Each structure stands twice: as structure tokens, then as C-alpha cells.
Amino acid sequence: MKVSRAQVDTNVIETSIELAPGIPLNVYLVKGKGKFVFIDSGIQQLHRALMQTLAEAGFSHADLAYVLNTHSHHDHIGGNGQLLKATGCKIIAPRTYRHWHSDFERHYQEFARSFPGIFEDTAELRSEVMDILDEPHPVHEAATEGMLMDLGAGTVLEGISFSGHMMEEFGWLDRHSGTLILGDVITLMDAPFIHGHVTVSGYRESLDKLARQVKERGVKQVLMAHFPPMDRQQFDMLLQQAHDYLLKLEKYVFEAVRQGNGTLETIWRTVCKGLNKKYEFRSLATVHAHLEDLVAKQRVRQVAEQQYEIDPASSFY
Ligand SMILES: [Zn+2]
């Protein structure tokens, strides 16, 4: 595992590995005065590297005040247990998915097997989800909108809530430096799989909220878990790409319904084939989210369980 470190802001150090070819996983250490936080803990295999990062930054274990989990996916909370044990820090995470931290079986079932008829419980699927998680652990405090984390030396992080990729996720804005740190609010678009979102309307609202925040709060830099650091201009472009990506997915889903025999499984397979993406559980949840969204917009109707057709009253496209 090749680890790299970079000072990405005067008070932020990035620890990074390549999760898959071309897909980095970045964990950020934000420094204050005699106190610091990690934004996410990455995967369990990253633990030694994170301890090294804090040693190189001149901190002792006891200086780690919190791990602020952007969201509760396995590749963002995977090292929480070890950090907690090694440092006595506290974990702050979104309330909705608290149980994903303490109960890995539910984490696995709700994440990878929300459509159990389509995805069987296999050793391979289980290990994909579980192997990067260390140990079940408590969430000490739920993140909330506007929550402030004063680390001293002028560093105050503010929690900002989002949805889309999950039903609840948080970004952290350093109010002094104008650096916004995000997990997966903006999902990967070029990966060989559909990174995924579970609510399309939530994702659209989050894109709008991000655009507003960046503009009104003087954001200068955005740091994300799976993208390189971006300045304002680069991030604005990424937001536009995410808008276009959502629209593209919607069109593929609608087109797959139009082709007939519209079960969730056939629609999902058609969409993945058309977009050249892997057939896996994240894409299935995403296609389902788009179907729900199209039903809500009365462009598609659900005729039976996991069965869809074009709403004849729809004039869409
Ligand atoms: Zn995620």
C-alpha cells in the first residue's frame, strides 16, 4: 500500500492511498492549537499511516480530539475503532447511520443487500464490504447542521449537511481559511462502477447548496475524499459535471424503461451496459433511486413490485 502525504493547506495534511486504479482515498488531518481532528479514518489498513501522519505533524495521541466522519460508508469509517483505542478520541458522525458503526452486519445488509433478491449473500460480497472495516464502535455525538468545532489558533470547522450519496452526510468548512472538506457529496463519475446515490432530489439539492455555499461563504479550496484538491474554478466545473451526470443517468434509466420488460433488474442491467459500468450493488441502488424520482415526477409509473413502465401521460423527452 503506497501512502503519500501532502500539506494541502496551512493547517491541513492529506494522507492518501490509491483505493483502486485512478481512485485515491484521502483522509485529512486538520490542525488547531494542541488539538487536531481527522476528517474520516479511511480503511482499516490505513491506520499505521494515519498514526505516522499525526507523529510527523508533531502531535501526540491524546491531541486527537475527534474523528469527524463525513458519512458512514465502510471506506470512511474503517479505521475508527483503532483510532479510538489508540487515542481515546471521540467519534462524530451523521445520526441516520449511527448503527452502521456499531453493527457491521446491518452495515453490510443495508448497504450491499438492499435488494436481496438480486444480490445474494456471498463470501465475496461480504468481504468487499467488511474487509476494510476494523471494529464496531460507538458514535459519541451526532453531527448537526451549523455545528462548530473550535480547534484553537483560529481554526473553527462548521458542519454542513448534505444528502444524495447517502441520506445524510456532512461537509466541514474551515471558516478562517475558506477550505471546505467533503467526503462523497460529489460522487465519482469516471469510475468503472456507478459510485452511487440513494436520492436523486437530495443530490440535486446538495449540488445547489454547494454552489450557494461556495459563493456566499468565500470558499477558496475544496478537499474531497476521492478527488484531488480543487480551487473554486475547478470545483465549479465539477459541480456542472455532476449536474450533467445526473441528467445522463436519468435519460439512460428512462430509456431502459421505454424498452419494455421493465423490472428493476432488467432496467439496471440495461443502464450499466449502456454506460459501460459494472453490475454491482451501488449501481442498483442508484438506478432504483432514479426510478423513484421518475415515479415522483410522474414520468414513469410503478405497476408492480420492482416493475416499471412509462407513464402514458408523460411528455418527457
Ligand atoms: Zn461513500
JSON list of N, CA, C and O in Angstrom, two decimals, residues 187-194 197 200 203-204 207 239-259 267-268 270-277 286-287 290-291 293-294 297 299 316-317:
[
{"chain": "A", "resi": 187, "resn": "THR", "atom": "N", "xyz": [-20.05, 12.55, -6.23]},
{"chain": "A", "resi": 187, "resn": "THR", "atom": "CA", "xyz": [-19.59, 11.18, -6.45]},
{"chain": "A", "resi": 187, "resn": "THR", "atom": "C", "xyz": [-18.70, 11.10, -7.68]},
{"chain": "A", "resi": 187, "resn": "THR", "atom": "O", "xyz": [-18.72, 11.97, -8.55]},
{"chain": "A", "resi": 188, "resn": "LEU", "atom": "N", "xyz": [-17.92, 10.02, -7.72]},
{"chain": "A", "resi": 188, "resn": "LEU", "atom": "CA", "xyz": [-17.06, 9.77, -8.89]},
{"chain": "A", "resi": 188, "resn": "LEU", "atom": "C", "xyz": [-17.93, 9.58, -10.12]},
{"chain": "A", "resi": 188, "resn": "LEU", "atom": "O", "xyz": [-19.01, 9.01, -10.05]},
{"chain": "A", "resi": 189, "resn": "MET", "atom": "N", "xyz": [-17.45, 10.08, -11.24]},
{"chain": "A", "resi": 189, "resn": "MET", "atom": "CA", "xyz": [-18.23, 9.93, -12.47]},
{"chain": "A", "resi": 189, "resn": "MET", "atom": "C", "xyz": [-17.54, 9.04, -13.50]},
{"chain": "A", "resi": 189, "resn": "MET", "atom": "O", "xyz": [-18.19, 8.45, -14.33]},
{"chain": "A", "resi": 190, "resn": "ASP", "atom": "N", "xyz": [-16.22, 8.96, -13.42]},
{"chain": "A", "resi": 190, "resn": "ASP", "atom": "CA", "xyz": [-15.47, 8.20, -14.42]},
{"chain": "A", "resi": 190, "resn": "ASP", "atom": "C", "xyz": [-15.05, 6.81, -13.94]},
{"chain": "A", "resi": 190, "resn": "ASP", "atom": "O", "xyz": [-14.35, 6.10, -14.65]},
{"chain": "A", "resi": 191, "resn": "ALA", "atom": "N", "xyz": [-15.46, 6.43, -12.73]},
{"chain": "A", "resi": 191, "resn": "ALA", "atom": "CA", "xyz": [-15.07, 5.12, -12.20]},
{"chain": "A", "resi": 191, "resn": "ALA", "atom": "C", "xyz": [-15.72, 4.01, -13.03]},
{"chain": "A", "resi": 191, "resn": "ALA", "atom": "O", "xyz": [-16.74, 4.24, -13.67]},
{"chain": "A", "resi": 192, "resn": "PRO", "atom": "N", "xyz": [-15.17, 2.80, -12.98]},
{"chain": "A", "resi": 192, "resn": "PRO", "atom": "CA", "xyz": [-15.77, 1.69, -13.75]},
{"chain": "A", "resi": 192, "resn": "PRO", "atom": "C", "xyz": [-17.11, 1.20, -13.17]},
{"chain": "A", "resi": 192, "resn": "PRO", "atom": "O", "xyz": [-17.79, 0.40, -13.76]},
{"chain": "A", "resi": 193, "resn": "PHE", "atom": "N", "xyz": [-17.45, 1.72, -11.98]},
{"chain": "A", "resi": 193, "resn": "PHE", "atom": "CA", "xyz": [-18.74, 1.38, -11.37]},
{"chain": "A", "resi": 193, "resn": "PHE", "atom": "C", "xyz": [-19.50, 2.68, -11.14]},
{"chain": "A", "resi": 193, "resn": "PHE", "atom": "O", "xyz": [-18.91, 3.77, -11.23]},
{"chain": "A", "resi": 194, "resn": "ILE", "atom": "N", "xyz": [-20.80, 2.59, -10.88]},
{"chain": "A", "resi": 194, "resn": "ILE", "atom": "CA", "xyz": [-21.55, 3.80, -10.53]},
{"chain": "A", "resi": 194, "resn": "ILE", "atom": "C", "xyz": [-21.36, 4.00, -9.02]},
{"chain": "A", "resi": 194, "resn": "ILE", "atom": "O", "xyz": [-21.81, 3.18, -8.22]},
{"chain": "A", "resi": 197, "resn": "HIS", "atom": "N", "xyz": [-25.85, 7.10, -5.72]},
{"chain": "A", "resi": 197, "resn": "HIS", "atom": "CA", "xyz": [-26.64, 7.98, -4.86]},
{"chain": "A", "resi": 197, "resn": "HIS", "atom": "C", "xyz": [-27.97, 7.30, -4.57]},
{"chain": "A", "resi": 197, "resn": "HIS", "atom": "O", "xyz": [-28.47, 6.54, -5.39]},
{"chain": "A", "resi": 200, "resn": "VAL", "atom": "N", "xyz": [-32.16, 11.10, -5.65]},
{"chain": "A", "resi": 200, "resn": "VAL", "atom": "CA", "xyz": [-31.80, 12.00, -6.76]},
{"chain": "A", "resi": 200, "resn": "VAL", "atom": "C", "xyz": [-32.15, 13.44, -6.40]},
{"chain": "A", "resi": 200, "resn": "VAL", "atom": "O", "xyz": [-31.34, 14.36, -6.62]},
{"chain": "A", "resi": 203, "resn": "TYR", "atom": "N", "xyz": [-29.59, 14.72, -4.03]},
{"chain": "A", "resi": 203, "resn": "TYR", "atom": "CA", "xyz": [-28.32, 15.02, -4.70]},
{"chain": "A", "resi": 203, "resn": "TYR", "atom": "C", "xyz": [-28.42, 16.37, -5.42]},
{"chain": "A", "resi": 203, "resn": "TYR", "atom": "O", "xyz": [-27.52, 17.21, -5.33]},
{"chain": "A", "resi": 204, "resn": "ARG", "atom": "N", "xyz": [-29.55, 16.59, -6.11]},
{"chain": "A", "resi": 204, "resn": "ARG", "atom": "CA", "xyz": [-29.71, 17.87, -6.82]},
{"chain": "A", "resi": 204, "resn": "ARG", "atom": "C", "xyz": [-29.68, 19.04, -5.82]},
{"chain": "A", "resi": 204, "resn": "ARG", "atom": "O", "xyz": [-29.05, 20.06, -6.07]},
{"chain": "A", "resi": 207, "resn": "LEU", "atom": "N", "xyz": [-26.17, 19.72, -4.71]},
{"chain": "A", "resi": 207, "resn": "LEU", "atom": "CA", "xyz": [-25.37, 20.44, -5.70]},
{"chain": "A", "resi": 207, "resn": "LEU", "atom": "C", "xyz": [-25.68, 21.93, -5.64]},
{"chain": "A", "resi": 207, "resn": "LEU", "atom": "O", "xyz": [-24.78, 22.78, -5.70]},
{"chain": "A", "resi": 239, "resn": "LEU", "atom": "N", "xyz": [-19.04, 20.68, -10.25]},
{"chain": "A", "resi": 239, "resn": "LEU", "atom": "CA", "xyz": [-20.48, 20.77, -9.96]},
{"chain": "A", "resi": 239, "resn": "LEU", "atom": "C", "xyz": [-21.28, 20.66, -11.26]},
{"chain": "A", "resi": 239, "resn": "LEU", "atom": "O", "xyz": [-22.31, 19.97, -11.31]},
{"chain": "A", "resi": 240, "resn": "GLN", "atom": "N", "xyz": [-20.82, 21.33, -12.29]},
{"chain": "A", "resi": 240, "resn": "GLN", "atom": "CA", "xyz": [-21.52, 21.27, -13.58]},
{"chain": "A", "resi": 240, "resn": "GLN", "atom": "C", "xyz": [-21.49, 19.85, -14.14]},
{"chain": "A", "resi": 240, "resn": "GLN", "atom": "O", "xyz": [-22.49, 19.34, -14.64]},
{"chain": "A", "resi": 241, "resn": "GLN", "atom": "N", "xyz": [-20.32, 19.21, -14.01]},
{"chain": "A", "resi": 241, "resn": "GLN", "atom": "CA", "xyz": [-20.20, 17.82, -14.49]},
{"chain": "A", "resi": 241, "resn": "GLN", "atom": "C", "xyz": [-21.17, 16.90, -13.74]},
{"chain": "A", "resi": 241, "resn": "GLN", "atom": "O", "xyz": [-21.76, 15.99, -14.32]},
{"chain": "A", "resi": 242, "resn": "ALA", "atom": "N", "xyz": [-21.31, 17.15, -12.43]},
{"chain": "A", "resi": 242, "resn": "ALA", "atom": "CA", "xyz": [-22.21, 16.32, -11.63]},
{"chain": "A", "resi": 242, "resn": "ALA", "atom": "C", "xyz": [-23.67, 16.52, -12.06]},
{"chain": "A", "resi": 242, "resn": "ALA", "atom": "O", "xyz": [-24.44, 15.57, -12.15]},
{"chain": "A", "resi": 243, "resn": "HIS", "atom": "N", "xyz": [-24.04, 17.77, -12.36]},
{"chain": "A", "resi": 243, "resn": "HIS", "atom": "CA", "xyz": [-25.39, 18.05, -12.90]},
{"chain": "A", "resi": 243, "resn": "HIS", "atom": "C", "xyz": [-25.61, 17.27, -14.19]},
{"chain": "A", "resi": 243, "resn": "HIS", "atom": "O", "xyz": [-26.64, 16.61, -14.36]},
{"chain": "A", "resi": 244, "resn": "ASP", "atom": "N", "xyz": [-24.64, 17.34, -15.08]},
{"chain": "A", "resi": 244, "resn": "ASP", "atom": "CA", "xyz": [-24.76, 16.67, -16.38]},
{"chain": "A", "resi": 244, "resn": "ASP", "atom": "C", "xyz": [-24.83, 15.15, -16.21]},
{"chain": "A", "resi": 244, "resn": "ASP", "atom": "O", "xyz": [-25.57, 14.47, -16.92]},
{"chain": "A", "resi": 245, "resn": "TYR", "atom": "N", "xyz": [-24.06, 14.66, -15.26]},
{"chain": "A", "resi": 245, "resn": "TYR", "atom": "CA", "xyz": [-24.01, 13.22, -15.00]},
{"chain": "A", "resi": 245, "resn": "TYR", "atom": "C", "xyz": [-25.38, 12.70, -14.51]},
{"chain": "A", "resi": 245, "resn": "TYR", "atom": "O", "xyz": [-25.87, 11.67, -14.94]},
{"chain": "A", "resi": 246, "resn": "LEU", "atom": "N", "xyz": [-26.00, 13.49, -13.63]},
{"chain": "A", "resi": 246, "resn": "LEU", "atom": "CA", "xyz": [-27.33, 13.12, -13.13]},
{"chain": "A", "resi": 246, "resn": "LEU", "atom": "C", "xyz": [-28.34, 13.06, -14.27]},
{"chain": "A", "resi": 246, "resn": "LEU", "atom": "O", "xyz": [-29.16, 12.14, -14.35]},
{"chain": "A", "resi": 247, "resn": "LEU", "atom": "N", "xyz": [-28.26, 14.04, -15.13]},
{"chain": "A", "resi": 247, "resn": "LEU", "atom": "CA", "xyz": [-29.18, 14.11, -16.26]},
{"chain": "A", "resi": 247, "resn": "LEU", "atom": "C", "xyz": [-28.96, 12.92, -17.20]},
{"chain": "A", "resi": 247, "resn": "LEU", "atom": "O", "xyz": [-29.91, 12.31, -17.70]},
{"chain": "A", "resi": 248, "resn": "LYS", "atom": "N", "xyz": [-27.70, 12.59, -17.41]},
{"chain": "A", "resi": 248, "resn": "LYS", "atom": "CA", "xyz": [-27.36, 11.46, -18.28]},
{"chain": "A", "resi": 248, "resn": "LYS", "atom": "C", "xyz": [-27.91, 10.15, -17.70]},
{"chain": "A", "resi": 248, "resn": "LYS", "atom": "O", "xyz": [-28.53, 9.35, -18.42]},
{"chain": "A", "resi": 249, "resn": "LEU", "atom": "N", "xyz": [-27.71, 9.95, -16.41]},
{"chain": "A", "resi": 249, "resn": "LEU", "atom": "CA", "xyz": [-28.23, 8.74, -15.76]},
{"chain": "A", "resi": 249, "resn": "LEU", "atom": "C", "xyz": [-29.74, 8.67, -15.90]},
{"chain": "A", "resi": 249, "resn": "LEU", "atom": "O", "xyz": [-30.30, 7.62, -16.21]},
{"chain": "A", "resi": 250, "resn": "GLU", "atom": "N", "xyz": [-30.39, 9.82, -15.67]},
{"chain": "A", "resi": 250, "resn": "GLU", "atom": "CA", "xyz": [-31.85, 9.86, -15.77]},
{"chain": "A", "resi": 250, "resn": "GLU", "atom": "C", "xyz": [-32.31, 9.45, -17.17]},
{"chain": "A", "resi": 250, "resn": "GLU", "atom": "O", "xyz": [-33.25, 8.67, -17.32]},
{"chain": "A", "resi": 251, "resn": "LYS", "atom": "N", "xyz": [-31.63, 9.94, -18.17]},
{"chain": "A", "resi": 251, "resn": "LYS", "atom": "CA", "xyz": [-32.01, 9.60, -19.56]},
{"chain": "A", "resi": 251, "resn": "LYS", "atom": "C", "xyz": [-31.82, 8.11, -19.83]},
{"chain": "A", "resi": 251, "resn": "LYS", "atom": "O", "xyz": [-32.66, 7.48, -20.47]},
{"chain": "A", "resi": 252, "resn": "TYR", "atom": "N", "xyz": [-30.72, 7.55, -19.34]},
{"chain": "A", "resi": 252, "resn": "TYR", "atom": "CA", "xyz": [-30.48, 6.12, -19.55]},
{"chain": "A", "resi": 252, "resn": "TYR", "atom": "C", "xyz": [-31.53, 5.27, -18.83]},
{"chain": "A", "resi": 252, "resn": "TYR", "atom": "O", "xyz": [-31.97, 4.26, -19.35]},
{"chain": "A", "resi": 253, "resn": "VAL", "atom": "N", "xyz": [-31.90, 5.69, -17.64]},
{"chain": "A", "resi": 253, "resn": "VAL", "atom": "CA", "xyz": [-32.91, 4.93, -16.88]},
{"chain": "A", "resi": 253, "resn": "VAL", "atom": "C", "xyz": [-34.25, 5.02, -17.60]},
{"chain": "A", "resi": 253, "resn": "VAL", "atom": "O", "xyz": [-34.93, 4.01, -17.82]},
{"chain": "A", "resi": 254, "resn": "PHE", "atom": "N", "xyz": [-34.63, 6.22, -18.01]},
{"chain": "A", "resi": 254, "resn": "PHE", "atom": "CA", "xyz": [-35.91, 6.41, -18.71]},
{"chain": "A", "resi": 254, "resn": "PHE", "atom": "C", "xyz": [-35.94, 5.58, -20.00]},
{"chain": "A", "resi": 254, "resn": "PHE", "atom": "O", "xyz": [-36.92, 4.91, -20.31]},
{"chain": "A", "resi": 255, "resn": "GLU", "atom": "N", "xyz": [-34.85, 5.61, -20.72]},
{"chain": "A", "resi": 255, "resn": "GLU", "atom": "CA", "xyz": [-34.74, 4.87, -21.99]},
{"chain": "A", "resi": 255, "resn": "GLU", "atom": "C", "xyz": [-34.85, 3.36, -21.74]},
{"chain": "A", "resi": 255, "resn": "GLU", "atom": "O", "xyz": [-35.49, 2.65, -22.51]},
{"chain": "A", "resi": 256, "resn": "ALA", "atom": "N", "xyz": [-34.25, 2.90, -20.66]},
{"chain": "A", "resi": 256, "resn": "ALA", "atom": "CA", "xyz": [-34.32, 1.47, -20.33]},
{"chain": "A", "resi": 256, "resn": "ALA", "atom": "C", "xyz": [-35.75, 1.07, -20.00]},
{"chain": "A", "resi": 256, "resn": "ALA", "atom": "O", "xyz": [-36.20, -0.02, -20.34]},
{"chain": "A", "resi": 257, "resn": "VAL", "atom": "N", "xyz": [-36.50, 1.96, -19.34]},
{"chain": "A", "resi": 257, "resn": "VAL", "atom": "CA", "xyz": [-37.90, 1.67, -19.03]},
{"chain": "A", "resi": 257, "resn": "VAL", "atom": "C", "xyz": [-38.69, 1.61, -20.34]},
{"chain": "A", "resi": 257, "resn": "VAL", "atom": "O", "xyz": [-39.52, 0.73, -20.56]},
{"chain": "A", "resi": 258, "resn": "ARG", "atom": "N", "xyz": [-38.40, 2.54, -21.23]},
{"chain": "A", "resi": 258, "resn": "ARG", "atom": "CA", "xyz": [-39.12, 2.61, -22.50]},
{"chain": "A", "resi": 258, "resn": "ARG", "atom": "C", "xyz": [-38.95, 1.33, -23.35]},
{"chain": "A", "resi": 258, "resn": "ARG", "atom": "O", "xyz": [-39.84, 0.94, -24.10]},
{"chain": "A", "resi": 259, "resn": "GLN", "atom": "N", "xyz": [-37.81, 0.69, -23.17]},
{"chain": "A", "resi": 259, "resn": "GLN", "atom": "CA", "xyz": [-37.55, -0.54, -23.94]},
{"chain": "A", "resi": 259, "resn": "GLN", "atom": "C", "xyz": [-38.45, -1.70, -23.55]},
{"chain": "A", "resi": 259, "resn": "GLN", "atom": "O", "xyz": [-38.48, -2.73, -24.22]},
{"chain": "A", "resi": 267, "resn": "ILE", "atom": "N", "xyz": [-33.83, -3.17, -15.99]},
{"chain": "A", "resi": 267, "resn": "ILE", "atom": "CA", "xyz": [-33.52, -1.74, -16.20]},
{"chain": "A", "resi": 267, "resn": "ILE", "atom": "C", "xyz": [-32.10, -1.45, -15.73]},
{"chain": "A", "resi": 267, "resn": "ILE", "atom": "O", "xyz": [-31.31, -0.81, -16.42]},
{"chain": "A", "resi": 268, "resn": "TRP", "atom": "N", "xyz": [-31.76, -1.99, -14.57]},
{"chain": "A", "resi": 268, "resn": "TRP", "atom": "CA", "xyz": [-30.42, -1.79, -14.02]},
{"chain": "A", "resi": 268, "resn": "TRP", "atom": "C", "xyz": [-29.36, -2.36, -14.96]},
{"chain": "A", "resi": 268, "resn": "TRP", "atom": "O", "xyz": [-28.35, -1.71, -15.26]},
{"chain": "A", "resi": 270, "resn": "THR", "atom": "N", "xyz": [-29.60, -2.91, -18.18]},
{"chain": "A", "resi": 270, "resn": "THR", "atom": "CA", "xyz": [-29.55, -2.12, -19.43]},
{"chain": "A", "resi": 270, "resn": "THR", "atom": "C", "xyz": [-28.75, -0.83, -19.21]},
{"chain": "A", "resi": 270, "resn": "THR", "atom": "O", "xyz": [-27.94, -0.44, -20.06]},
{"chain": "A", "resi": 271, "resn": "VAL", "atom": "N", "xyz": [-29.00, -0.18, -18.08]},
{"chain": "A", "resi": 271, "resn": "VAL", "atom": "CA", "xyz": [-28.30, 1.09, -17.79]},
{"chain": "A", "resi": 271, "resn": "VAL", "atom": "C", "xyz": [-26.80, 0.84, -17.63]},
{"chain": "A", "resi": 271, "resn": "VAL", "atom": "O", "xyz": [-25.98, 1.57, -18.22]},
{"chain": "A", "resi": 272, "resn": "CYS", "atom": "N", "xyz": [-26.42, -0.19, -16.89]},
{"chain": "A", "resi": 272, "resn": "CYS", "atom": "CA", "xyz": [-24.99, -0.48, -16.68]},
{"chain": "A", "resi": 272, "resn": "CYS", "atom": "C", "xyz": [-24.32, -0.81, -18.01]},
{"chain": "A", "resi": 272, "resn": "CYS", "atom": "O", "xyz": [-23.21, -0.35, -18.28]},
{"chain": "A", "resi": 273, "resn": "LYS", "atom": "N", "xyz": [-25.01, -1.59, -18.83]},
{"chain": "A", "resi": 273, "resn": "LYS", "atom": "CA", "xyz": [-24.44, -1.97, -20.13]},
{"chain": "A", "resi": 273, "resn": "LYS", "atom": "C", "xyz": [-24.24, -0.72, -20.99]},
{"chain": "A", "resi": 273, "resn": "LYS", "atom": "O", "xyz": [-23.18, -0.50, -21.58]},
{"chain": "A", "resi": 274, "resn": "GLY", "atom": "N", "xyz": [-25.27, 0.13, -21.03]},
{"chain": "A", "resi": 274, "resn": "GLY", "atom": "CA", "xyz": [-25.20, 1.34, -21.84]},
{"chain": "A", "resi": 274, "resn": "GLY", "atom": "C", "xyz": [-24.09, 2.28, -21.40]},
{"chain": "A", "resi": 274, "resn": "GLY", "atom": "O", "xyz": [-23.45, 2.94, -22.22]},
{"chain": "A", "resi": 275, "resn": "LEU", "atom": "N", "xyz": [-23.88, 2.35, -20.11]},
{"chain": "A", "resi": 275, "resn": "LEU", "atom": "CA", "xyz": [-22.87, 3.27, -19.58]},
{"chain": "A", "resi": 275, "resn": "LEU", "atom": "C", "xyz": [-21.51, 2.60, -19.39]},
{"chain": "A", "resi": 275, "resn": "LEU", "atom": "O", "xyz": [-20.56, 3.24, -18.95]},
{"chain": "A", "resi": 276, "resn": "ASN", "atom": "N", "xyz": [-21.45, 1.31, -19.70]},
{"chain": "A", "resi": 276, "resn": "ASN", "atom": "CA", "xyz": [-20.23, 0.52, -19.52]},
{"chain": "A", "resi": 276, "resn": "ASN", "atom": "C", "xyz": [-19.75, 0.56, -18.06]},
{"chain": "A", "resi": 276, "resn": "ASN", "atom": "O", "xyz": [-18.58, 0.81, -17.77]},
{"chain": "A", "resi": 277, "resn": "LYS", "atom": "N", "xyz": [-20.70, 0.33, -17.15]},
{"chain": "A", "resi": 277, "resn": "LYS", "atom": "CA", "xyz": [-20.38, 0.29, -15.72]},
{"chain": "A", "resi": 277, "resn": "LYS", "atom": "C", "xyz": [-20.61, -1.12, -15.19]},
{"chain": "A", "resi": 277, "resn": "LYS", "atom": "O", "xyz": [-21.42, -1.87, -15.73]},
{"chain": "A", "resi": 286, "resn": "THR", "atom": "N", "xyz": [-28.61, 3.08, -7.19]},
{"chain": "A", "resi": 286, "resn": "THR", "atom": "CA", "xyz": [-28.70, 4.34, -7.93]},
{"chain": "A", "resi": 286, "resn": "THR", "atom": "C", "xyz": [-29.82, 4.30, -8.96]},
{"chain": "A", "resi": 286, "resn": "THR", "atom": "O", "xyz": [-30.61, 5.25, -9.07]},
{"chain": "A", "resi": 287, "resn": "VAL", "atom": "N", "xyz": [-29.88, 3.20, -9.70]},
{"chain": "A", "resi": 287, "resn": "VAL", "atom": "CA", "xyz": [-30.95, 3.06, -10.70]},
{"chain": "A", "resi": 287, "resn": "VAL", "atom": "C", "xyz": [-32.31, 3.08, -10.00]},
{"chain": "A", "resi": 287, "resn": "VAL", "atom": "O", "xyz": [-33.26, 3.73, -10.45]},
{"chain": "A", "resi": 290, "resn": "HIS", "atom": "N", "xyz": [-33.25, 6.60, -9.17]},
{"chain": "A", "resi": 290, "resn": "HIS", "atom": "CA", "xyz": [-33.74, 7.33, -10.35]},
{"chain": "A", "resi": 290, "resn": "HIS", "atom": "C", "xyz": [-35.15, 6.90, -10.72]},
{"chain": "A", "resi": 290, "resn": "HIS", "atom": "O", "xyz": [-35.97, 7.74, -11.14]},
{"chain": "A", "resi": 291, "resn": "LEU", "atom": "N", "xyz": [-35.46, 5.62, -10.57]},
{"chain": "A", "resi": 291, "resn": "LEU", "atom": "CA", "xyz": [-36.83, 5.17, -10.85]},
{"chain": "A", "resi": 291, "resn": "LEU", "atom": "C", "xyz": [-37.82, 5.83, -9.89]},
{"chain": "A", "resi": 291, "resn": "LEU", "atom": "O", "xyz": [-38.87, 6.31, -10.30]},
{"chain": "A", "resi": 293, "resn": "ASP", "atom": "N", "xyz": [-37.45, 8.62, -8.41]},
{"chain": "A", "resi": 293, "resn": "ASP", "atom": "CA", "xyz": [-37.51, 10.04, -8.77]},
{"chain": "A", "resi": 293, "resn": "ASP", "atom": "C", "xyz": [-38.42, 10.23, -9.99]},
{"chain": "A", "resi": 293, "resn": "ASP", "atom": "O", "xyz": [-39.23, 11.16, -10.03]},
{"chain": "A", "resi": 294, "resn": "LEU", "atom": "N", "xyz": [-38.29, 9.35, -10.98]},
{"chain": "A", "resi": 294, "resn": "LEU", "atom": "CA", "xyz": [-39.12, 9.46, -12.18]},
{"chain": "A", "resi": 294, "resn": "LEU", "atom": "C", "xyz": [-40.58, 9.17, -11.87]},
{"chain": "A", "resi": 294, "resn": "LEU", "atom": "O", "xyz": [-41.49, 9.77, -12.45]},
{"chain": "A", "resi": 297, "resn": "LYS", "atom": "N", "xyz": [-41.98, 12.23, -10.30]},
{"chain": "A", "resi": 297, "resn": "LYS", "atom": "CA", "xyz": [-42.21, 13.26, -11.32]},
{"chain": "A", "resi": 297, "resn": "LYS", "atom": "C", "xyz": [-43.31, 12.85, -12.31]},
{"chain": "A", "resi": 297, "resn": "LYS", "atom": "O", "xyz": [-43.53, 13.54, -13.31]},
{"chain": "A", "resi": 299, "resn": "ARG", "atom": "N", "xyz": [-43.29, 10.56, -14.55]},
{"chain": "A", "resi": 299, "resn": "ARG", "atom": "CA", "xyz": [-42.80, 10.25, -15.89]},
{"chain": "A", "resi": 299, "resn": "ARG", "atom": "C", "xyz": [-42.73, 8.74, -16.11]},
{"chain": "A", "resi": 299, "resn": "ARG", "atom": "O", "xyz": [-42.77, 8.26, -17.23]},
{"chain": "A", "resi": 316, "resn": "PHE", "atom": "N", "xyz": [-42.37, 13.51, -21.26]},
{"chain": "A", "resi": 316, "resn": "PHE", "atom": "CA", "xyz": [-40.95, 13.65, -21.01]},
{"chain": "A", "resi": 316, "resn": "PHE", "atom": "C", "xyz": [-40.14, 13.28, -22.26]},
{"chain": "A", "resi": 316, "resn": "PHE", "atom": "O", "xyz": [-40.43, 12.27, -22.89]},
{"chain": "A", "resi": 317, "resn": "TYR", "atom": "N", "xyz": [-39.16, 14.05, -22.59]},
{"chain": "A", "resi": 317, "resn": "TYR", "atom": "CA", "xyz": [-38.28, 13.83, -23.74]},
{"chain": "A", "resi": 317, "resn": "TYR", "atom": "C", "xyz": [-39.05, 13.79, -25.05]},
{"chain": "A", "resi": 317, "resn": "TYR", "atom": "O", "xyz": [-39.38, 12.74, -25.57]}
]
